[in-house]
XYZ file of C-alpha atoms in Angstrom:
753
model
C 42.380 39.015 119.520
C 45.372 40.887 118.130
C 46.895 38.940 115.281
C 50.278 40.442 116.079
C 50.387 38.428 119.294
C 50.556 35.054 117.507
C 53.885 33.380 118.263
C 56.290 33.156 115.282
C 57.721 29.803 114.268
C 60.928 28.590 112.626
C 59.897 27.897 109.066
C 63.165 27.744 107.104
C 62.903 29.622 103.812
C 60.699 32.751 103.916
C 59.818 35.709 101.722
C 61.155 38.525 103.906
C 60.760 41.850 102.036
C 59.230 42.888 98.701
C 59.169 45.888 96.365
C 56.491 45.308 93.727
C 55.759 48.938 92.726
C 59.050 50.824 92.285
C 58.990 54.596 91.954
C 58.807 55.673 88.330
C 59.251 53.021 85.630
C 58.695 49.547 87.123
C 60.539 47.686 84.371
C 63.446 45.780 85.912
C 63.241 47.380 89.361
C 61.040 44.962 91.310
C 62.650 42.605 93.816
C 61.943 39.921 96.390
C 64.184 39.174 99.355
C 64.375 35.675 100.865
C 65.671 34.749 104.304
C 66.445 31.447 106.022
C 65.395 31.233 109.679
C 66.007 27.482 109.806
C 69.053 25.540 110.969
C 70.115 24.022 107.622
C 71.395 25.367 104.326
C 68.726 25.288 101.606
C 69.610 24.094 98.087
C 67.462 26.299 95.856
C 67.897 24.330 92.633
C 64.508 23.953 90.949
C 62.733 26.196 93.474
C 60.143 28.599 92.024
C 58.731 32.005 92.895
C 55.092 32.478 91.884
C 52.763 35.453 92.082
C 48.996 35.628 91.995
C 46.025 37.830 91.388
C 43.222 35.325 90.938
C 45.648 32.396 90.415
C 49.363 31.649 90.714
C 51.845 31.840 87.834
C 55.615 31.337 87.823
C 57.841 34.448 87.802
C 61.250 32.893 88.459
C 62.879 29.433 88.677
C 66.208 28.933 90.462
C 68.684 27.105 88.227
C 71.093 26.812 91.165
C 72.095 28.468 94.424
C 71.971 27.946 98.194
C 70.879 29.974 101.218
C 72.627 29.420 104.549
C 70.900 29.735 107.959
C 70.511 33.389 108.947
C 71.389 34.580 105.430
C 69.461 36.747 102.952
C 69.112 36.456 99.167
C 67.872 39.037 96.688
C 65.921 38.011 93.582
C 65.194 40.610 90.899
C 66.519 44.157 90.670
C 69.940 44.538 92.306
C 70.751 40.818 92.276
C 73.873 39.740 90.418
C 72.923 36.053 90.351
C 69.125 35.696 90.433
C 67.080 37.465 87.757
C 67.523 41.084 86.850
C 63.806 41.319 86.115
C 60.612 39.380 86.707
C 58.471 38.366 83.795
C 55.575 38.857 84.100
C 55.850 41.783 86.485
C 54.667 41.313 90.071
C 51.031 42.084 90.831
C 50.482 45.657 92.048
C 47.676 45.073 94.505
C 44.435 46.994 94.259
C 42.857 44.001 95.881
C 44.693 41.187 97.656
C 47.533 39.637 95.617
C 50.118 37.051 96.655
C 53.667 35.731 96.354
C 54.813 32.250 97.239
C 57.889 30.047 96.971
C 57.784 26.321 96.158
C 60.492 23.689 96.331
C 61.511 21.528 93.374
C 58.803 18.995 94.165
C 56.040 21.609 94.051
C 55.540 21.919 97.831
C 54.597 25.442 98.926
C 57.108 26.647 101.544
C 55.885 30.187 102.193
C 52.999 32.366 101.032
C 52.594 36.114 101.504
C 49.353 37.971 100.827
C 49.316 41.750 100.400
C 46.737 44.542 100.043
C 42.960 44.232 100.405
C 40.168 43.231 99.962
C 40.778 39.523 99.388
C 38.102 39.135 96.714
C 40.190 36.414 95.024
C 39.890 34.134 98.082
C 43.663 33.643 98.387
C 44.715 31.459 101.330
C 47.512 31.743 103.881
C 49.829 28.766 104.510
C 47.545 27.784 107.380
C 44.701 27.332 104.885
C 42.723 30.293 106.243
C 41.338 32.891 103.825
C 41.775 36.347 105.444
C 39.982 39.506 104.354
C 43.280 41.349 103.812
C 47.004 40.763 103.551
C 50.147 42.758 104.323
C 49.847 46.545 103.877
C 50.002 47.945 100.323
C 53.471 49.233 99.382
C 53.357 51.759 96.534
C 55.786 54.264 94.996
C 59.036 52.534 95.894
C 58.064 51.442 99.379
C 58.481 47.857 100.535
C 56.570 45.615 102.864
C 58.796 43.509 105.115
C 58.575 41.158 108.054
C 58.806 42.665 111.521
C 60.287 41.083 113.530
C 62.743 40.283 110.761
C 62.448 36.771 109.243
C 59.636 35.739 111.658
C 56.479 33.954 110.531
C 53.056 33.430 112.116
C 51.323 32.503 108.822
C 49.218 35.682 109.125
C 50.492 38.195 106.562
C 48.705 41.178 108.105
C 50.443 40.485 111.420
C 53.887 39.554 110.023
C 54.529 42.491 107.676
C 54.816 46.254 108.034
C 55.264 49.030 105.499
C 58.699 50.594 104.995
C 59.358 54.030 103.478
C 61.711 54.297 100.500
C 64.570 55.370 102.780
C 64.105 52.308 104.992
C 64.038 49.463 102.457
C 66.890 46.965 102.972
C 67.277 44.634 99.961
C 69.443 41.640 100.839
C 69.774 42.588 104.521
C 67.955 42.468 107.856
C 64.774 44.581 107.923
C 65.104 47.936 109.645
C 63.613 48.706 113.039
C 61.928 51.986 112.191
C 59.838 54.377 114.252
C 56.796 55.264 112.193
C 56.120 58.420 114.138
C 57.783 60.814 111.691
C 57.932 58.888 108.413
C 55.573 57.725 105.696
C 55.895 54.058 106.640
C 53.778 52.111 109.067
C 56.745 50.289 110.600
C 56.199 48.505 113.890
C 53.315 49.858 115.986
C 54.163 53.136 117.773
C 55.501 52.604 121.268
C 52.707 54.650 122.850
C 49.870 52.670 121.290
C 47.818 50.476 123.645
C 47.630 47.530 121.246
C 50.010 44.819 122.397
C 48.730 44.883 125.980
C 45.023 45.125 125.286
C 43.605 41.933 123.802
C 40.726 41.959 126.292
C 38.748 44.814 124.710
C 35.776 43.356 122.850
C 32.682 44.399 120.950
C 30.194 43.581 123.674
C 26.825 44.564 122.220
C 25.417 46.147 119.070
C 22.158 47.216 117.518
C 21.535 48.036 113.862
C 18.921 49.344 111.373
C 16.539 50.749 113.980
C 17.386 54.452 114.089
C 18.833 53.677 117.546
C 22.071 52.073 116.333
C 24.987 51.638 118.705
C 28.186 49.626 119.240
C 29.331 48.942 122.801
C 32.925 48.107 123.750
C 33.898 46.422 127.030
C 37.276 46.054 128.761
C 37.502 42.552 130.203
C 41.129 43.072 131.239
C 42.782 44.366 134.407
C 44.363 47.583 133.043
C 43.025 50.821 131.585
C 43.354 50.890 127.786
C 44.048 53.994 125.703
C 41.727 53.704 122.660
C 43.190 56.725 120.843
C 43.331 56.008 117.093
C 41.634 52.628 117.401
C 39.072 52.080 114.640
C 35.672 50.481 114.208
C 34.682 49.236 110.754
C 31.226 48.029 109.760
C 29.217 47.219 106.669
C 27.585 44.607 104.477
C 30.606 43.457 102.443
C 34.117 42.561 103.650
C 36.645 44.960 102.176
C 33.955 47.606 101.621
C 33.292 48.884 105.120
C 32.779 52.263 106.754
C 35.647 53.177 109.105
C 35.168 55.178 112.278
C 38.176 56.407 114.297
C 37.726 56.416 118.070
C 38.537 59.958 119.254
C 42.007 60.723 120.651
C 42.115 60.676 124.433
C 39.454 57.963 124.798
C 40.324 55.480 127.542
C 38.518 52.423 128.876
C 38.954 51.289 132.479
C 38.789 47.613 133.550
C 35.159 46.427 133.614
C 33.943 49.633 131.937
C 31.832 50.191 128.798
C 32.210 52.716 125.963
C 29.363 53.279 123.502
C 29.345 54.944 120.110
C 25.762 55.583 119.047
C 23.609 57.314 116.482
C 21.642 60.449 117.303
C 18.641 58.306 118.192
C 20.441 55.918 120.556
C 19.099 55.867 124.100
C 22.663 56.143 125.490
C 26.023 57.000 123.928
C 29.483 58.231 124.933
C 30.218 59.437 121.395
C 27.802 60.249 118.576
C 28.424 58.986 115.025
C 26.497 58.004 111.911
C 26.032 54.216 111.999
C 23.518 53.880 109.165
C 25.975 51.743 107.169
C 25.677 48.866 109.634
C 24.052 45.990 107.739
C 20.550 44.732 108.485
C 21.590 41.038 108.337
C 19.743 40.198 105.117
C 22.986 38.271 104.587
C 26.049 38.212 106.822
C 27.242 41.645 107.966
C 30.139 42.545 110.211
C 31.619 44.893 112.801
C 35.408 44.936 113.323
C 37.588 46.558 115.987
C 41.220 47.283 115.051
C 44.286 48.904 116.586
C 47.003 50.175 114.242
C 45.484 48.069 111.487
C 45.619 44.812 113.492
C 42.293 43.158 114.170
C 41.281 43.032 117.845
C 37.722 41.666 117.667
C 35.126 40.721 115.068
C 31.380 40.140 115.162
C 29.706 38.552 112.112
C 25.928 38.273 112.292
C 23.056 36.787 110.182
C 22.027 33.278 109.109
C 24.624 32.598 106.404
C 28.006 33.960 105.351
C 27.717 33.996 101.565
C 29.849 37.166 101.495
C 32.881 35.422 103.003
C 33.514 37.482 106.136
C 36.477 36.163 108.125
C 36.623 35.679 111.893
C 39.421 36.520 114.339
C 41.431 33.482 113.218
C 41.471 34.762 109.633
C 39.258 31.888 108.417
C 35.926 32.362 106.670
C 33.418 32.595 109.522
C 31.035 29.675 109.986
C 29.862 30.609 113.495
C 27.573 33.637 113.293
C 25.747 35.758 115.832
C 21.944 35.530 115.476
C 19.720 37.990 113.682
C 17.776 39.790 116.474
C 14.216 41.027 116.456
C 13.354 44.667 115.835
C 13.307 45.435 119.576
C 16.428 43.399 120.425
C 20.202 43.821 120.327
C 23.022 41.345 119.706
C 24.773 40.902 123.048
C 27.402 38.646 124.545
C 25.974 35.955 126.808
C 28.333 37.273 129.491
C 30.167 40.604 129.394
C 33.543 40.064 127.704
C 33.042 36.325 127.048
C 35.032 35.639 123.873
C 35.550 32.178 122.354
C 35.924 33.642 118.836
C 32.738 31.717 117.943
C 30.030 34.331 117.473
C 27.197 31.814 117.660
C 28.469 30.714 121.079
C 29.267 34.181 122.422
C 26.177 36.128 121.321
C 22.411 35.932 121.743
C 19.495 38.251 121.036
C 18.930 40.392 124.145
C 17.113 43.356 125.635
C 19.142 46.454 124.610
C 21.406 47.707 127.427
C 23.963 50.197 126.040
C 26.514 51.149 128.708
C 25.229 48.481 131.116
C 25.876 44.793 131.748
C 24.203 42.408 129.335
C 21.275 40.396 130.579
C 21.584 37.845 127.769
C 20.184 34.401 128.450
C 19.453 31.556 126.045
C 16.172 31.911 124.154
C 13.946 28.821 124.426
C 15.277 25.471 125.517
C 17.611 24.696 122.612
C 20.186 22.102 123.652
C 23.509 22.796 121.941
C 25.667 21.152 124.607
C 24.757 17.661 123.353
C 24.724 18.621 119.673
C 27.735 16.539 118.616
C 25.635 13.395 118.262
C 23.184 14.941 115.775
C 23.728 14.233 112.076
C 21.789 14.599 108.864
C 21.356 10.901 108.197
C 19.348 10.619 104.982
C 17.557 12.900 102.513
C 15.517 12.948 99.328
C 15.337 16.035 97.107
C 13.780 17.085 93.781
C 10.462 15.298 94.333
C 6.964 16.305 95.335
C 7.617 14.816 98.787
C 11.076 15.950 99.868
C 12.259 14.900 103.300
C 15.311 14.845 105.509
C 16.128 12.565 108.423
C 18.098 13.541 111.525
C 19.750 10.934 113.746
C 20.918 11.195 117.346
C 24.007 9.049 117.786
C 24.780 10.519 121.207
C 23.957 9.199 124.638
C 21.334 11.796 125.646
C 18.049 13.116 124.322
C 18.466 16.527 122.645
C 15.939 19.385 122.708
C 15.748 20.787 119.177
C 13.859 23.977 120.101
C 14.950 26.753 117.739
C 17.296 24.482 115.802
C 17.239 25.539 112.157
C 17.580 23.543 108.952
C 19.252 25.687 106.268
C 19.613 24.857 102.581
C 20.144 26.378 99.141
C 21.767 26.120 95.723
C 24.391 28.877 95.960
C 23.924 30.106 99.534
C 21.850 29.158 102.583
C 18.944 31.344 101.482
C 16.169 28.993 102.701
C 15.506 27.636 106.159
C 13.062 25.773 108.368
C 12.933 26.310 112.142
C 12.203 23.149 114.111
C 9.161 23.785 116.338
C 9.539 24.316 120.088
C 9.038 21.158 122.116
C 10.704 18.888 119.557
C 13.159 16.415 121.083
C 15.253 13.636 119.585
C 15.952 10.664 121.824
C 19.330 8.927 121.861
C 19.533 6.388 119.043
C 16.363 7.673 117.401
C 15.472 9.318 114.072
C 13.457 12.446 113.242
C 12.016 13.014 109.758
C 11.190 16.519 108.495
C 9.213 16.993 105.280
C 5.999 16.247 103.426
C 6.592 12.504 103.167
C 3.898 10.381 104.837
C 6.482 9.125 107.358
C 7.497 12.635 108.472
C 7.631 13.222 112.223
C 7.475 17.001 111.701
C 5.620 18.496 108.728
C 7.883 20.807 106.742
C 7.614 22.237 103.248
C 11.146 21.889 101.880
C 12.709 22.975 98.607
C 16.194 21.472 98.354
C 18.491 21.951 95.378
C 18.378 19.256 92.682
C 22.180 18.801 92.482
C 22.571 20.221 88.967
C 25.761 21.482 90.573
C 26.740 21.288 94.236
C 23.940 22.141 96.658
C 24.004 22.050 100.442
C 21.937 21.468 103.543
C 22.938 21.911 107.180
C 21.443 21.836 110.653
C 22.345 24.615 113.118
C 21.866 25.285 116.826
C 21.893 28.940 117.911
C 23.344 29.720 114.450
C 26.289 27.328 114.927
C 26.544 24.705 112.142
C 26.215 21.209 113.653
C 26.267 19.057 110.518
C 26.602 19.833 106.808
C 25.971 17.776 103.685
C 27.297 18.881 100.296
C 25.875 16.930 97.361
C 26.095 16.908 93.574
C 28.972 18.287 91.507
C 30.890 20.149 90.270
C 30.958 22.958 92.847
C 30.626 25.792 90.330
C 29.447 28.142 93.094
C 32.667 27.651 95.117
C 30.545 28.849 98.032
C 30.240 25.877 100.351
C 32.273 25.142 103.463
C 32.380 21.718 105.066
C 32.198 21.015 108.800
C 35.944 21.626 109.174
C 35.446 25.230 108.025
C 37.372 24.607 104.787
C 36.105 25.013 101.233
C 34.263 21.784 100.450
C 36.045 19.300 98.167
C 34.119 16.099 98.983
C 30.561 15.775 97.679
C 27.860 13.167 98.136
C 26.640 11.788 94.784
C 23.510 12.857 92.923
C 20.689 10.401 93.592
C 18.277 9.062 90.988
C 14.546 8.411 90.976
C 13.529 6.109 93.813
C 16.853 6.549 95.593
C 17.978 8.550 98.621
C 21.259 9.900 99.892
C 22.053 7.925 103.042
C 24.990 7.586 105.378
C 26.696 4.229 104.891
C 25.629 3.488 108.457
C 23.571 5.578 110.877
C 25.595 8.543 112.135
C 28.800 7.628 110.234
C 30.529 11.013 109.915
C 34.044 11.880 108.695
C 33.047 15.465 107.722
C 33.638 14.472 104.066
C 30.256 14.072 102.358
C 31.715 12.021 99.515
C 32.969 9.412 101.982
C 29.991 9.454 104.345
C 27.074 9.144 101.916
C 26.061 6.432 99.472
C 23.104 5.979 97.141
C 20.360 3.892 98.726
C 17.886 2.060 96.499
C 15.766 1.419 99.603
C 15.048 4.786 101.304
C 14.312 4.293 105.008
C 12.865 7.487 106.559
C 12.602 7.107 110.328
C 14.418 3.769 110.305
C 17.994 2.512 110.290
C 19.885 2.893 107.020
C 20.785 -0.370 105.273
C 24.435 -0.952 106.109
C 26.834 -0.310 103.238
C 30.571 -0.603 103.832
C 31.856 2.969 103.975
C 34.180 4.193 101.263
C 37.863 3.401 101.699
C 40.173 6.356 101.217
C 43.310 4.959 99.630
C 45.740 7.784 98.933
C 47.427 7.635 95.549
C 50.615 9.548 96.291
C 52.825 6.456 95.900
C 50.549 4.328 93.696
C 50.677 3.607 89.991
C 47.376 4.947 88.639
C 47.902 6.850 85.383
C 45.793 8.443 82.683
C 46.669 6.072 79.810
C 44.442 7.194 76.936
C 41.606 9.646 76.324
C 39.614 11.186 73.512
C 38.492 14.789 73.656
C 37.254 15.344 70.084
C 35.327 12.273 68.895
C 33.915 12.108 65.397
C 30.518 13.760 65.189
C 28.819 14.993 68.351
C 31.155 14.991 71.345
C 28.421 14.792 73.987
C 28.369 11.358 75.570
C 31.223 10.056 73.402
C 34.275 11.355 75.260
C 36.176 9.008 77.562
C 39.226 8.649 79.784
C 41.105 5.378 80.302
C 43.101 4.715 83.470
C 45.768 2.069 83.971
C 47.261 0.610 87.151
C 51.016 0.231 86.668
C 51.529 -0.935 90.265
C 51.663 -4.366 91.835
C 48.478 -4.163 93.929
C 44.792 -3.469 93.388
C 43.789 0.115 94.206
C 40.476 1.289 95.674
C 39.273 4.426 93.889
C 36.536 5.415 96.355
C 36.005 9.200 96.152
C 38.860 9.635 93.672
C 38.096 12.227 91.015
C 38.829 12.685 87.318
C 39.028 16.420 86.636
C 39.194 18.116 83.238
C 40.147 21.693 82.506
C 39.845 24.382 79.915
C 40.079 27.621 81.849
C 40.214 25.798 85.188
C 39.774 22.351 86.756
C 36.021 22.800 86.938
C 34.508 19.606 85.473
C 34.646 16.438 87.550
C 33.679 12.791 87.831
C 33.850 11.151 91.279
C 34.387 7.396 91.495
C 31.704 5.520 93.419
C 32.310 3.448 96.511
C 33.805 0.067 95.643
C 35.475 1.109 92.391
C 38.754 -0.800 92.126
C 41.551 -1.122 89.580
C 43.575 -4.334 89.535
C 47.329 -4.305 88.801
C 48.007 -4.162 85.045
C 44.349 -3.468 84.265
C 42.592 -0.680 82.384
C 39.434 1.164 83.462
C 37.310 3.138 80.987
C 35.232 6.096 82.163
C 33.013 7.931 79.694
C 29.630 9.165 78.579
C 26.601 7.113 77.608
C 27.780 6.724 74.007
C 31.324 5.764 74.952
C 30.502 2.463 76.616
C 33.086 1.598 79.204
C 32.948 0.540 82.796
C 31.657 3.680 84.524
C 29.275 6.218 82.993
C 30.392 9.814 83.529
C 27.836 12.123 81.946
C 29.246 15.055 83.936
C 32.630 14.720 82.201
C 32.946 17.137 79.276
C 36.537 17.178 78.021
C 37.741 20.497 76.602
C 38.528 20.579 72.866
C 41.534 22.870 73.425
C 40.277 25.157 70.663
C 41.361 28.347 72.444
C 44.354 27.083 74.418
C 45.561 24.046 76.316
C 43.163 21.634 77.988
C 43.909 19.155 80.742
C 42.930 15.832 82.286
C 44.063 14.783 85.751
C 43.389 12.285 88.533
C 42.931 13.516 92.115
C 42.863 11.030 94.985
C 40.422 10.950 97.904
C 42.656 13.260 99.950
C 42.709 15.922 97.248
C 46.249 15.123 96.042
C 46.936 15.300 92.302
C 48.117 11.848 91.166
C 48.636 12.336 87.413
C 48.124 15.154 84.882
C 48.287 15.567 81.112
C 48.017 18.912 79.291
C 47.216 18.898 75.585
C 46.343 21.118 72.653
C 47.530 24.685 72.205
C 49.309 27.287 74.270
C 48.650 27.509 78.007
C 46.585 30.635 78.512
C 44.818 29.637 81.703
C 45.966 28.834 85.265
C 46.448 25.078 84.772
C 49.732 23.245 85.337
C 51.045 19.734 84.948
C 52.634 17.443 87.523
C 55.366 19.114 89.571
C 54.451 22.465 88.030
C 55.385 21.169 84.553
C 54.063 23.192 81.636
C 54.874 20.726 78.780
C 51.885 20.286 76.458
C 51.012 17.303 74.243
C 50.189 18.403 70.651
C 46.536 18.298 69.643
C 45.058 15.416 67.634
C 42.723 15.163 64.680
C 38.980 14.618 65.126
C 38.277 11.028 66.096
C 41.824 10.326 67.255
C 42.819 9.679 70.861
C 45.941 10.512 72.844
C 47.627 7.575 74.543
C 50.792 6.704 76.437
C 53.333 4.340 74.964
C 54.744 2.270 76.536
C 51.505 1.922 78.498
C 51.626 3.852 81.769
C 54.956 5.488 80.853
C 55.226 8.724 82.855
C 58.220 11.022 82.645
C 56.013 14.157 82.900
C 56.999 14.888 79.299
C 54.977 15.284 76.102
C 57.080 12.495 74.551
C 55.123 9.935 76.615
C 52.036 10.602 74.490
C 51.099 9.643 70.926
C 48.056 10.168 68.671
C 46.004 7.059 67.871
C 43.774 7.168 64.784
C 42.279 3.870 65.937
C 41.725 4.320 69.687
C 41.821 1.315 72.024
C 39.440 2.262 74.873
C 39.691 -0.117 77.817
C 42.683 -1.961 76.373
C 46.440 -1.532 76.012
C 47.895 0.956 73.549
C 50.067 -0.508 70.791
C 53.426 0.622 69.455
C 52.640 3.737 67.382
C 55.631 2.964 65.179
C 54.261 -0.463 64.151
C 51.396 0.858 61.990
C 50.839 3.040 58.937
C 47.685 4.489 60.435
C 47.397 8.027 59.040
C 45.641 9.084 62.190
C 48.977 8.996 63.962
C 49.130 5.482 65.405
C 46.718 3.124 67.062
C 44.895 -0.127 66.829
C 47.261 -2.349 64.778
C 50.764 -3.603 65.504
C 50.041 -7.132 66.786
C 48.980 -10.302 64.932
C 45.744 -12.101 65.775
C 47.520 -14.552 68.067
C 49.266 -11.809 70.022
C 48.092 -9.358 72.657
C 49.324 -5.751 73.125
C 51.909 -5.016 75.820
C 51.111 -4.540 79.491
C 51.829 -1.241 81.242
C 55.510 -0.305 81.032
C 56.279 -3.052 78.477
C 56.810 -2.984 74.715
C 56.319 -5.620 72.025
C 53.566 -8.178 71.563
C 52.983 -11.343 73.591
C 51.176 -14.595 72.903
C 47.532 -14.814 73.952
C 47.029 -17.311 76.782
C 43.648 -18.684 77.883
C 42.004 -16.206 80.283
C 45.201 -14.124 80.183
C 46.227 -10.698 78.983
C 43.265 -8.691 77.752
C 40.755 -11.418 78.699
C 41.766 -11.082 82.355
C 41.319 -7.336 82.111
C 37.821 -7.701 80.676
C 36.902 -10.275 83.312
C 38.092 -7.919 86.063
C 36.090 -5.053 84.586
C 32.999 -7.253 84.426
C 33.561 -8.051 88.109
C 33.753 -4.322 88.823
C 30.397 -3.860 87.095
C 28.831 -6.569 89.239
C 30.268 -4.995 92.405
C 28.903 -1.627 91.421
C 25.435 -3.042 90.771
C 25.549 -4.821 94.134
């Protein structure tokens, strides 16, 4: 449907108009205009403007200032109060770039994407990743919101292009008529766009020499298709465009077909050889004045990242037809914006009503109860178990199991006649217990791999396992980029849901390691992970070592401390480390807990500690700053420390802070003192030549340690301070450090259990 028809909302502070490529010399002439469509005055102190190509960087911070309701504010060239220039200069497009504004607490208030294609995967405020943003504005032009200061969270729909004569810095955006200028402005008044959301791509056929695309008018009024465009190809942002001839109209209930010279029927002849053959996802788009009207994405997986009509990366795909078939809507004009629901393989019928009917007896209506319940990979007898937690038997004819290591490039089609009764299990694989024989080749979780079950190409259930997700290619069942991963299993283990059918759509919360695989039987019950958000809790990175003496591998570690008053469950929390990006991770197992005042040591095999984290390789900061941070089970950053040299990569500290702790000598650690002290400043941190892994840090000023502080400072009858305290205290029986060690031993026992 037309994106321009989405209703705008009151959002408060918005980016309203932008000039990022002034005519002539750009230096000092770029500007950004803000507007306030809310009902309250905004205090801008500490707010930040950021721009992005592949990642966001700060371009301006407000030291002071306010913006009243209905008012406008200019930042950059022409402003007397807010930055004469931006440094670095704003991105100039070429592919999709972005601007955003954040409040003093780091919350993103408004994001604007501009130009295309969106190869950087930048997201709108809604979380969707569109294929393009607002129109490109070169040579002194601006792009601005129309209607003025209105927001639908879809940049392509919210912004139009203004000619140099029509830019309005610091004022309401002009209402221009694009008919005689070089701007796009609002759509021309004679264009049949706003009143024609019911025109759809109804049928198509590709790679046969008889290619065609059929449009259908499901509305009640004739539509003028003059200057509408079709786009098609194998890669988003790299499509072939075809303008529909001027004077073309489409009556209610009528069809219009553009076809190749070999098509059996066509209203207009055109070369359609660039339509993809569905070896991976390909697409056909229908637009009016640049606004998307309808989209069809087809094939078995969307590794290329095509977006659907909502602007999100498409997860529902039309099927790949046979050589004598077309892709056709199940019913003429039926449009749920879910291609797998709307389309089936059909007998070609260009210019006529579709005869599409479901192929086979696949039951998708009762699919919600089907889950991937257990699996074993990387063995000579791989298998996967499906479970039906619904109330009805489900026919699995033509259901497809898809899997891969960087895309869904392997699949197994469940044979016709296969059913799964309510409350029953079905095992696919070469294991002796398999219900259906299947030769499978799952990924071995050296990084994140994936497996999913689909019905008529619609994903029903997805499991992401292993980490880190270096491919950044996997979507979860919500349609978002996956951030929750089931653990990597060991020899003799399986990945199993904590109870049959337990499904939160977060693989890291749903799956546990089972030492007793149970193909075709109920999973042993394990209490599911508890997601305890850390936004208001006291977990801190207290000490870590990134450059141990000798070989680093297996000897690096991170120590956490709980400065709060209550024990904290760390299920599915993550320690992330960064050099160029936050791309190395350790996920806490189910049941991990940190008592108040206690310390928890996480490290490699040679580091000892409470939890082994072989996947954690801490950057040595030899070519710029490195980072360590804690992320809770909801994906919120709880605590961050940056260390080493200059920040050259897109990593930031808490609240957008860029303060960096100086690097340490080989063998020395970095630790907080007082323990758990967190002012988001480098002064919280000190080098320790004698690290204290798993125990409190001592006063760095109470020792002559040439390594920069560390292990001494307290007599034998004293114990180091607790988090937030200074000075030494008397050792009490089973108190102080002994309590901490006892609690950590208890954690070990819980983990083994």
